[in-house]
Coordinates of C-alpha atoms and ligand atoms in Angstrom, one line a residue:
Chain A
X19 CA 8.3 5.6 -13.9
X20 CA 4.6 5.2 -13.6
X21 CA 2.9 5.0 -10.2
X22 CA -0.5 3.6 -9.5
X23 CA -2.0 3.7 -6.0
X24 CA -5.2 4.3 -4.2
X25 CA -5.5 7.7 -2.7
X26 CA -8.5 8.5 -0.5
X27 CA -10.4 5.6 -2.0
X28 CA -9.8 6.4 -5.7
X29 CA -7.2 4.8 -7.9
X30 CA -4.7 7.3 -9.2
X31 CA -2.1 6.9 -11.8
X32 CA 0.7 9.3 -12.6
X33 CA 3.5 9.1 -15.1
X34 CA 7.1 10.4 -15.2
X35 CA 7.6 10.1 -11.5
X36 CA 11.3 10.4 -10.6
X37 CA 12.5 7.3 -8.8
X38 CA 13.9 9.3 -5.9
X39 CA 10.8 11.3 -5.4
X40 CA 8.9 11.2 -2.2
X41 CA 5.2 10.3 -1.8
X42 CA 4.7 13.8 -0.4
X43 CA 6.0 15.4 -3.7
X44 CA 3.7 13.1 -5.7
X45 CA 0.7 14.0 -3.7
X46 CA 1.3 17.7 -3.7
X47 CA 2.8 18.3 -7.1
X48 CA 1.4 15.6 -9.3
X49 CA -2.0 14.7 -7.8
X50 CA -3.1 18.2 -6.8
X51 CA -3.5 17.3 -3.1
X52 CA -1.6 20.1 -1.3
X53 CA -3.2 19.4 2.1
X54 CA -0.2 17.5 3.4
X55 CA 2.5 20.1 4.0
X56 CA 6.2 20.1 3.3
X57 CA 8.1 21.8 6.1
X58 CA 11.3 19.8 6.7
X59 CA 11.5 16.8 4.4
X60 CA 13.4 14.9 7.1
X61 CA 10.7 13.3 9.2
X62 CA 11.1 15.8 12.0
X63 CA 7.9 17.9 11.8
X64 CA 5.1 15.6 10.9
X65 CA 3.3 18.2 8.8
X66 CA 3.3 15.7 5.9
X67 CA 1.6 12.9 7.9
X68 CA -0.6 10.6 5.8
X69 CA -2.0 7.1 6.2
X70 CA -0.1 4.5 4.3
X71 CA -2.0 1.2 4.4
X72 CA -3.7 2.5 7.5
X73 CA -0.6 3.6 9.4
X74 CA 0.3 7.3 9.9
X75 CA 3.7 7.9 8.3
X76 CA 5.7 10.9 7.1
X77 CA 5.0 11.1 3.4
X78 CA 8.3 12.9 2.9
X79 CA 10.2 9.7 3.9
X80 CA 8.2 7.3 1.7
X81 CA 9.8 6.8 -1.8
X82 CA 7.0 7.2 -4.4
X83 CA 7.6 3.7 -5.7
X84 CA 7.0 2.2 -2.3
X85 CA 3.4 3.4 -2.5
X86 CA 2.8 1.4 -5.7
X87 CA -0.4 -0.6 -5.2
X88 CA -0.9 0.7 -1.7
X89 CA -3.6 2.7 0.0
X90 CA -2.9 6.3 0.9
X91 CA -5.2 8.4 3.0
X92 CA -4.6 12.2 3.2
X93 CA -6.1 15.0 5.2
X94 CA -8.3 15.9 2.2
X95 CA -10.4 12.8 2.9
X96 CA -11.3 13.6 6.5
X97 CA -14.2 16.1 5.7
X98 CA -17.2 14.9 3.7
X99 CA -18.9 17.1 1.2
X100 CA -20.9 19.2 3.6
X101 CA -19.2 18.9 7.0
X102 CA -15.8 19.0 8.6
X103 CA -14.7 15.8 10.4
X104 CA -15.3 16.1 14.2
X105 CA -11.5 16.2 14.6
X106 CA -11.3 19.2 12.2
X107 CA -14.3 20.9 13.8
X108 CA -12.7 20.5 17.3
X109 CA -9.4 22.1 16.1
X110 CA -11.5 25.1 14.8
X111 CA -13.6 25.3 17.9
X112 CA -10.7 25.0 20.4
X113 CA -8.6 27.6 18.6
X114 CA -5.9 25.0 17.9
X115 CA -5.0 26.6 14.5
X116 CA -2.9 29.6 14.1
X117 CA -0.8 29.7 11.0
X118 CA -2.2 26.3 10.2
X119 CA 1.0 24.8 8.7
X120 CA 1.1 22.0 11.2
X121 CA -2.6 21.4 11.2
X122 CA -3.1 18.8 8.4
X123 CA -0.4 16.6 9.9
X124 CA -1.9 17.0 13.4
X125 CA -5.4 16.2 12.1
X126 CA -4.3 12.9 10.6
X127 CA -2.3 12.0 13.7
X128 CA -5.2 12.9 16.0
X129 CA -7.6 11.0 13.8
X130 CA -5.4 8.0 14.2
X131 CA -5.1 8.5 17.9
X132 CA -8.8 8.8 18.6
X133 CA -9.6 5.9 16.2
X134 CA -7.3 3.6 18.2
X135 CA -7.7 4.9 21.7
X136 CA -11.2 6.4 21.9
X137 CA -10.6 8.8 24.7
X138 CA -6.8 9.1 25.1
X139 CA -5.2 10.3 28.3
X140 CA -3.2 13.5 28.0
X141 CA 0.0 11.4 28.4
X142 CA -1.1 9.2 25.5
X143 CA -1.9 12.3 23.4
X144 CA 1.5 13.8 24.1
X145 CA 3.2 10.6 23.1
X146 CA 1.0 10.1 20.0
X147 CA 1.6 13.7 18.8
X148 CA 5.3 13.8 19.7
X149 CA 6.2 13.7 16.0
X150 CA 4.1 16.7 15.0
X151 CA 5.7 20.1 15.7
X152 CA 3.8 23.3 16.0
X153 CA 5.6 26.6 16.2
X154 CA 2.6 28.8 17.0
X155 CA 0.1 27.4 19.5
X156 CA 2.2 26.2 22.4
X157 CA 0.2 22.9 22.2
X158 CA -2.3 23.7 25.0
X159 CA -5.1 24.4 22.5
X160 CA -4.1 21.3 20.5
X161 CA -4.6 19.2 23.7
X162 CA -8.0 21.0 24.2
X163 CA -8.9 20.1 20.6
X164 CA -8.0 16.4 21.0
X165 CA -10.1 16.2 24.2
X166 CA -13.0 17.9 22.5
X167 CA -12.8 15.7 19.4
X168 CA -12.5 12.6 21.5
X169 CA -15.5 13.5 23.7
X170 CA -17.6 14.4 20.6
X171 CA -16.7 11.2 18.8
X172 CA -17.4 9.1 21.8
X173 CA -20.7 10.9 22.1
X174 CA -21.5 10.1 18.4
X175 CA -20.6 6.5 18.9
X176 CA -22.9 6.2 22.0
X177 CA -25.8 7.8 20.0
X178 CA -26.2 11.2 18.5
X179 CA -28.8 12.2 21.1
X180 CA -26.3 12.0 24.0
X181 CA -24.0 14.6 22.5
X182 CA -26.8 17.1 21.7
X183 CA -28.2 16.6 25.2
X184 CA -24.7 17.1 26.7
X185 CA -24.2 20.3 24.9
X186 CA -27.3 22.0 26.4
Chain B
X30 CA 17.8 6.4 -11.1
X31 CA 16.3 3.0 -11.3
X32 CA 13.7 1.7 -8.8
X33 CA 14.2 -2.1 -8.2
X34 CA 11.2 -3.8 -6.6
X35 CA 11.9 -7.5 -5.9
X36 CA 9.0 -9.4 -4.4
X37 CA 10.9 -12.4 -3.1
X38 CA 14.0 -12.7 -1.0
X39 CA 15.8 -14.6 -3.8
X40 CA 15.1 -11.8 -6.2
X41 CA 16.3 -9.2 -3.7
X42 CA 19.6 -11.1 -3.3
X43 CA 20.0 -11.4 -7.1
X44 CA 19.3 -7.7 -7.5
X45 CA 21.8 -6.9 -4.7
X46 CA 24.5 -9.1 -6.5
X47 CA 23.8 -7.5 -9.8
X48 CA 23.9 -3.9 -8.5
X49 CA 26.5 -3.7 -5.7
X50 CA 26.2 0.1 -5.7
X51 CA 22.4 0.1 -5.3
X52 CA 21.1 1.6 -2.1
X53 CA 18.6 -0.7 -0.3
X54 CA 15.6 1.1 1.1
X55 CA 13.3 -0.3 3.7
X56 CA 11.5 2.2 6.0
X57 CA 13.3 5.0 4.2
X58 CA 13.8 7.0 7.4
X59 CA 17.5 7.2 6.8
X60 CA 17.6 6.9 3.0
X61 CA 14.9 9.4 2.1
X62 CA 16.5 12.1 4.2
X63 CA 19.7 11.6 2.2
X64 CA 17.8 11.7 -1.1
X65 CA 15.6 14.7 -0.2
X66 CA 18.7 16.7 0.7
X67 CA 20.6 15.7 -2.4
X68 CA 23.3 13.9 -0.4
X69 CA 22.4 10.5 -1.9
X70 CA 21.9 9.9 -5.6
X71 CA 22.3 6.2 -6.1
X72 CA 22.0 4.7 -9.6
X73 CA 19.5 2.2 -8.2
X74 CA 17.2 2.1 -5.2
X75 CA 16.5 -1.4 -4.1
X76 CA 13.1 -1.4 -2.4
X77 CA 12.8 -4.2 0.2
X78 CA 9.3 -3.5 1.4
X79 CA 7.7 -6.0 -1.0
X80 CA 9.7 -8.9 0.3
X81 CA 7.2 -10.5 2.7
X82 CA 9.7 -12.7 4.5
X83 CA 11.6 -9.6 5.8
X84 CA 8.5 -8.4 7.6
X85 CA 8.0 -11.6 9.6
X86 CA 9.3 -12.7 12.9
X87 CA 9.3 -16.3 14.0
X88 CA 10.5 -18.3 17.0
X89 CA 13.4 -20.7 16.3
X90 CA 15.0 -22.8 19.0
X91 CA 13.9 -20.5 21.8
X92 CA 15.2 -17.4 20.0
X93 CA 13.2 -14.9 18.1
X94 CA 14.2 -14.5 14.5
X95 CA 13.3 -10.9 13.8
X96 CA 13.0 -10.1 10.1
X97 CA 15.1 -7.1 9.1
X98 CA 12.0 -5.3 7.8
X99 CA 9.9 -5.5 11.0
X100 CA 9.0 -2.0 12.1
X101 CA 9.8 -0.6 15.6
X102 CA 6.1 -0.2 16.1
X103 CA 5.6 -3.9 15.7
X104 CA 8.6 -4.7 17.9
X105 CA 6.8 -2.7 20.6
X106 CA 3.3 -4.1 20.2
X107 CA 4.1 -7.7 19.2
X108 CA 7.4 -8.4 21.0
X109 CA 7.3 -6.2 24.0
X110 CA 7.0 -9.2 26.3
X111 CA 9.6 -11.4 24.6
X112 CA 12.2 -8.8 23.8
X113 CA 11.8 -6.2 26.5
X114 CA 15.2 -4.5 26.1
X115 CA 14.8 -4.0 22.4
X116 CA 11.2 -2.8 22.8
X117 CA 12.3 -0.3 25.4
X118 CA 14.9 1.0 23.0
X119 CA 12.3 1.1 20.2
X120 CA 10.0 3.2 22.3
X121 CA 12.6 5.9 22.4
X122 CA 13.1 6.1 18.6
X123 CA 11.8 9.1 16.7
X124 CA 8.0 9.5 16.8
X125 CA 5.1 7.2 16.0
X126 CA 5.4 8.1 12.3
X127 CA 9.1 7.1 12.4
X128 CA 8.4 3.9 14.4
X129 CA 5.7 2.9 11.9
X130 CA 8.4 2.8 9.1
X131 CA 11.8 2.5 10.7
X132 CA 13.3 -1.0 11.0
X133 CA 15.9 -2.8 13.1
X134 CA 17.5 -4.0 9.8
X135 CA 17.9 -0.4 8.6
X136 CA 19.4 0.6 12.0
X137 CA 21.9 -2.2 11.7
X138 CA 22.8 -1.4 8.1
X139 CA 23.2 2.3 9.0
X140 CA 25.4 1.2 12.0
X141 CA 25.4 4.7 13.5
X142 CA 27.1 4.8 16.9
X143 CA 23.9 6.5 18.1
X144 CA 21.5 3.9 16.7
X145 CA 19.1 2.9 19.5
X146 CA 18.7 -0.7 18.6
X147 CA 22.4 -1.4 19.1
X148 CA 22.9 -1.2 22.9
X149 CA 19.9 -3.5 23.4
X150 CA 21.1 -6.0 20.8
X151 CA 24.6 -6.0 22.3
X152 CA 23.3 -6.6 25.8
X153 CA 21.1 -9.4 24.6
X154 CA 23.9 -11.2 22.7
X155 CA 22.0 -10.9 19.4
X156 CA 23.2 -12.5 16.2
X157 CA 22.8 -10.8 12.8
X158 CA 21.9 -13.0 9.9
X159 CA 23.1 -11.6 6.6
X160 CA 22.7 -13.2 3.2
X161 CA 23.8 -13.0 -0.4
X162 CA 23.4 -15.2 -3.5
X163 CA 26.5 -17.0 -2.1
X164 CA 24.6 -18.1 1.0
X165 CA 23.8 -16.8 4.5
X166 CA 26.0 -16.3 7.5
X167 CA 25.5 -15.3 11.1
X168 CA 27.6 -12.5 12.7
X169 CA 27.5 -12.0 16.5
X170 CA 26.3 -8.4 16.9
X171 CA 29.5 -7.7 18.9
X172 CA 31.5 -8.2 15.7
X173 CA 29.0 -6.5 13.4
X174 CA 30.0 -2.8 14.0
X175 CA 33.4 -2.2 12.4
X176 CA 33.6 1.6 12.4
X177 CA 31.5 4.7 12.5
X178 CA 28.6 3.9 10.2
X179 CA 30.4 0.8 8.9
X180 CA 29.5 -2.8 9.4
X181 CA 30.8 -6.3 8.6
X182 CA 28.6 -6.9 5.6
X183 CA 30.0 -7.5 2.1
X184 CA 28.9 -5.4 -0.9
X185 CA 26.5 -8.1 -2.1
X186 CA 24.9 -8.8 1.2
X187 CA 21.7 -7.8 2.9
X188 CA 20.5 -8.0 6.4
X189 CA 18.0 -10.9 6.6
X190 CA 17.2 -11.0 10.3
X191 CA 18.5 -10.7 13.8
X192 CA 18.3 -13.5 16.3
X193 CA 17.6 -12.6 19.9
X194 CA 17.0 -15.0 22.7
X195 CA 14.2 -13.8 25.1
X196 CA 15.8 -13.1 28.4
X197 CA 15.9 -15.2 31.5
X198 CA 16.2 -12.0 33.6
X199 CA 15.4 -8.3 33.5
X200 CA 16.5 -5.9 30.7
X201 CA 16.7 -2.2 30.8
X202 CA 17.5 0.6 28.3
X203 CA 18.3 4.2 29.1
X204 CA 19.0 7.1 26.8
X205 CA 20.0 10.7 27.3
X206 CA 18.7 13.4 25.0
X207 CA 17.4 17.0 25.1
X208 CA 13.8 15.9 25.2
X209 CA 11.7 12.7 25.3
X210 CA 10.8 12.3 21.7
X211 CA 12.7 12.7 18.5
X212 CA 16.2 12.8 19.8
X213 CA 19.4 11.3 18.7
X214 CA 21.0 9.9 21.8
X215 CA 23.7 11.9 23.5
X216 CA 24.5 8.7 25.2
X217 CA 22.6 5.4 25.7
X218 CA 23.0 2.3 27.7
X219 CA 21.4 -1.2 27.5
X220 CA 21.6 -3.8 30.2
X221 CA 20.6 -7.4 30.4
X222 CA 20.9 -9.7 33.4
X223 CA 21.1 -13.4 32.4
X224 CA 20.5 -15.4 35.6
X225 CA 20.4 -18.7 33.7
X226 CA 24.0 -18.3 32.5
X227 CA 25.0 -16.1 35.4
X228 CA 26.3 -13.4 33.1
X229 CA 25.6 -9.8 32.4
X230 CA 25.2 -8.1 29.1
X231 CA 25.8 -4.4 28.3
X232 CA 25.7 -2.1 25.4
X233 CA 27.0 1.5 25.1
X234 CA 25.6 3.9 22.5
X235 CA 26.8 7.3 21.3
X236 CA 29.9 7.1 23.3
X237 CA 32.5 5.5 21.1
X238 CA 33.2 5.2 17.3
X239 CA 30.9 2.2 17.3
X240 CA 28.3 0.7 19.6
X241 CA 30.2 -1.5 22.0
X242 CA 30.0 -3.6 25.1
X243 CA 31.6 -2.9 28.5
X244 CA 33.4 -6.2 29.1
X245 CA 35.1 -5.2 32.3
X246 CA 31.9 -4.0 33.9
X247 CA 30.1 -7.2 32.8
X248 CA 32.8 -9.5 34.3
X249 CA 33.0 -7.5 37.5
X250 CA 29.2 -7.5 38.1
X251 CA 28.7 -11.2 37.2
X252 CA 31.7 -12.1 39.5
X253 CA 30.4 -10.1 42.4
X254 CA 26.9 -11.5 42.1
X255 CA 28.3 -15.0 41.9
X256 CA 30.7 -14.6 44.8
X257 CA 28.0 -13.4 47.1
X258 CA 25.4 -15.9 46.0
X259 CA 23.2 -13.0 45.0
X260 CA 21.8 -14.6 41.8
X261 CA 19.9 -17.1 44.0
X262 CA 19.4 -15.2 47.3
X263 CA 18.2 -12.1 45.3
X264 CA 19.2 -10.1 48.3
X265 CA 19.9 -6.4 48.1
X266 CA 23.0 -5.3 46.2
X267 CA 25.9 -4.4 48.5
X268 CA 26.4 -0.7 48.9
X269 CA 28.6 0.8 46.2
X270 CA 28.3 -2.1 43.8
X271 CA 26.0 -0.4 41.3
X272 CA 28.2 2.8 41.4
X273 CA 31.3 0.7 40.7
X274 CA 29.6 -1.0 37.9
X275 CA 28.7 2.5 36.5
X276 CA 32.3 3.6 36.7
X277 CA 33.5 0.5 34.8
X278 CA 30.9 1.0 32.1
X279 CA 32.1 4.6 31.6
X280 CA 35.7 3.2 31.5
X281 CA 34.8 1.2 28.4
X282 CA 33.5 4.2 26.5
X283 CA 35.6 6.4 24.2
X284 CA 33.4 9.4 23.5
X285 CA 34.1 12.6 21.7
X286 CA 33.0 16.2 22.2
X287 CA 30.4 17.2 19.6
X288 CA 27.4 19.4 19.2
X289 CA 25.3 17.1 21.3
X290 CA 27.5 16.9 24.3
X291 CA 31.1 16.8 25.6
X292 CA 33.1 13.6 26.2
X293 CA 33.1 14.4 29.9
X294 CA 29.3 14.7 30.0
X295 CA 28.9 11.5 28.1
X296 CA 31.1 9.6 30.5
X297 CA 29.3 10.9 33.5
X298 CA 25.9 10.2 31.9
X299 CA 26.9 6.6 31.1
X300 CA 28.0 5.9 34.7
X301 CA 24.7 7.3 36.0
X302 CA 22.6 5.4 33.5
X303 CA 24.5 2.1 34.2
X304 CA 24.1 2.6 37.9
X305 CA 20.4 3.3 37.6
X306 CA 19.5 0.6 35.1
X307 CA 21.3 -1.9 37.3
X308 CA 19.2 -0.7 40.3
X309 CA 16.0 -1.0 38.3
X310 CA 16.9 -4.4 36.8
X311 CA 17.9 -5.7 40.2
X312 CA 14.7 -4.6 41.8
X313 CA 12.8 -6.5 39.1
X314 CA 15.0 -9.6 39.7
X315 CA 14.1 -9.4 43.4
X316 CA 10.4 -9.0 42.8
X317 CA 10.5 -11.9 40.3
X318 CA 11.9 -13.9 43.3
X319 CA 8.9 -12.9 45.4
X320 CA 6.5 -14.1 42.8
X321 CA 8.3 -17.5 42.4
X322 CA 8.2 -18.2 46.1
X323 CA 4.6 -17.1 46.3
X324 CA 3.8 -19.6 43.6
X325 CA 5.8 -22.4 45.4
X326 CA 3.9 -21.9 48.7
Ligands
FAD30 C1 12.9 12.1 12.4 C2 13.8 10.9 12.6 C3 14.1 10.5 13.9 C4 14.9 9.4 14.1 N1 15.1 9.0 15.4 C5 15.9 8.0 15.6 C6 16.2 7.5 17.0 O1 15.7 8.1 17.9 N2 17.0 6.5 17.2 C7 17.6 5.8 16.1 O2 18.3 4.8 16.3 N3 17.4 6.2 14.8 C8 16.6 7.2 14.6 N4 16.3 7.6 13.3 C9 17.0 7.0 12.2 C10 16.3 5.8 11.5 O3 14.9 5.9 11.8 C11 16.7 4.5 12.0 O4 18.1 4.3 11.7 C12 16.0 3.3 11.3 O5 16.2 2.1 12.0 C13 16.3 3.1 9.9 O6 15.5 2.1 9.4 P1 14.7 2.2 8.0 O7 14.1 0.9 7.7 O8 13.9 3.4 7.9 O9 16.0 2.3 7.1 P2 16.3 2.9 5.6 O10 16.3 4.3 5.6 O11 15.3 2.2 4.6 O12 17.7 2.3 5.4 C14 18.8 2.7 6.3 C15 20.1 2.1 5.8 O13 20.0 0.7 5.8 C16 20.1 0.1 4.5 N5 19.2 -1.1 4.6 C17 17.9 -1.1 5.0 N6 17.5 -2.3 5.1 C18 18.5 -3.1 4.8 C19 18.6 -4.6 4.7 N7 17.6 -5.4 5.0 N8 19.8 -5.0 4.3 C20 20.9 -4.2 4.0 N9 20.8 -2.9 4.1 C21 19.6 -2.3 4.4 C22 19.8 1.2 3.6 O14 20.5 1.0 2.3 C23 20.4 2.4 4.3 O15 21.8 2.4 4.2 C24 15.5 8.7 13.0 C25 15.2 9.1 11.7 C26 14.3 10.2 11.5 C27 14.0 10.7 10.1
FES31 S1 7.9 17.4 5.9 FE1 7.7 15.3 6.4 S2 8.1 15.3 8.5 FE2 8.4 17.4 8.0
FES32 S1 -0.3 26.7 13.9 FE1 1.5 27.4 13.1 S2 2.8 25.7 13.2 FE2 1.1 25.0 14.3

């Protein structure tokens, strides 16, 4: 079947999609967007987390046809041409990335969390990231990264000067 | 495989009638796992996510009519105050990603004994509305579960909605698992106190071939509360009452040993959860009394 949907703001059309295929497979294998990772294909690990109509979901559990006409946002859209997104930069700076397999999913989930909560409490963070498994980091650095990203994003929102001042 | 995408409820029912072997798919959190692992290869997938009616909830004669396609995330954010028991159960389901997609309709159709919506729906005396091209009918949720992963729907029927009356008293939900998120219940228990009707509702999960109520425990507790005038006085529960209630709840279960836990553990867990949820719910009932009298003064 043919599938048409908006991915990262651009309309995409792909043909010969198998009806039982997941959105994750379509993104990775047909649209050349391998950022979302495939680790479990059963909703357990969250490494395939993408936005579907603005909500974080496991792309492995969305049937391709269910995305017809919908808006999909993937980790590829977080950074702009010359800079990482503050959430990405915070993961780098906090050392929250080891093998990196869980990272794309965590970035999308963290982006959603901070967008909705501003500065989440640790409890809110743990709850919000409960669907994203990491086998490497032990999560402490991930929590650090979330706090760092939230602080920086709050700084940016309050005015760029505040953040620069705070850093010195 | 064919991908059927009805955009209206009438079309969905027609598609269901025309393809009784089609597998409906809503949030996909059960169906896609089956497809990804090659366990499920239906001739047709019947996608219900374009049927707007299914994603709506409305209030009808004091009851909430919850469309089968409303996600758990929305049950929590939009109905947490009106349907506290179901919202509590919904908070324990999967992860945020799963709650953004998974639906109560999908949980009902799957009818797993471990499904978390079931104990809450049983305790609240929910009624399932199913429909086909032949018409619609309402099935009390108590009669909905007919066997492990089997339900009372005919081959041409779909779940349209579930009707739940917002409670006149406290509701609680408790679930045992190896960690807080992303676990299938080892055992679960839902409780609803109905002071308006002077009855008690219960629901047992993961401890019998189907989700089920604990009628003996319900009658015992309602009888004791009545006899001692406790519904009105809202006095403390007599010593031992909650524990006896817990024993009777466990007595209604019929668990098995499996990888998640032994039958003995499940029975013990149920009696503890029933005792605790009653203690919490009664404390809430008592505080509600304090508020009322404060208002009257
Ligand atoms: C990682 C993970 C964690 C999970 N954790 C939990 C948990 O903690 N507790 C829990 O209870 N469940 C859990 N589940 C299971 C699942 O999320 C729930 O059963 C959910 O309610 C299914 O809803 P859905 O809309 O996604 O169903 P789908 O997968 O779309 O469908 C499920 C079944 O219902 C049928 N169906 C769907 N809608 C209708 C309808 N309107 N009429 C007729 N048939 C219909 C489908 O054909 C299928 O048989 C989990 C699943 C995953 C992948
Ligand atoms: S690959 Fe989708 S949740 Fe693991
Ligand atoms: S960094 Fe390896 S799984 Fe998270």
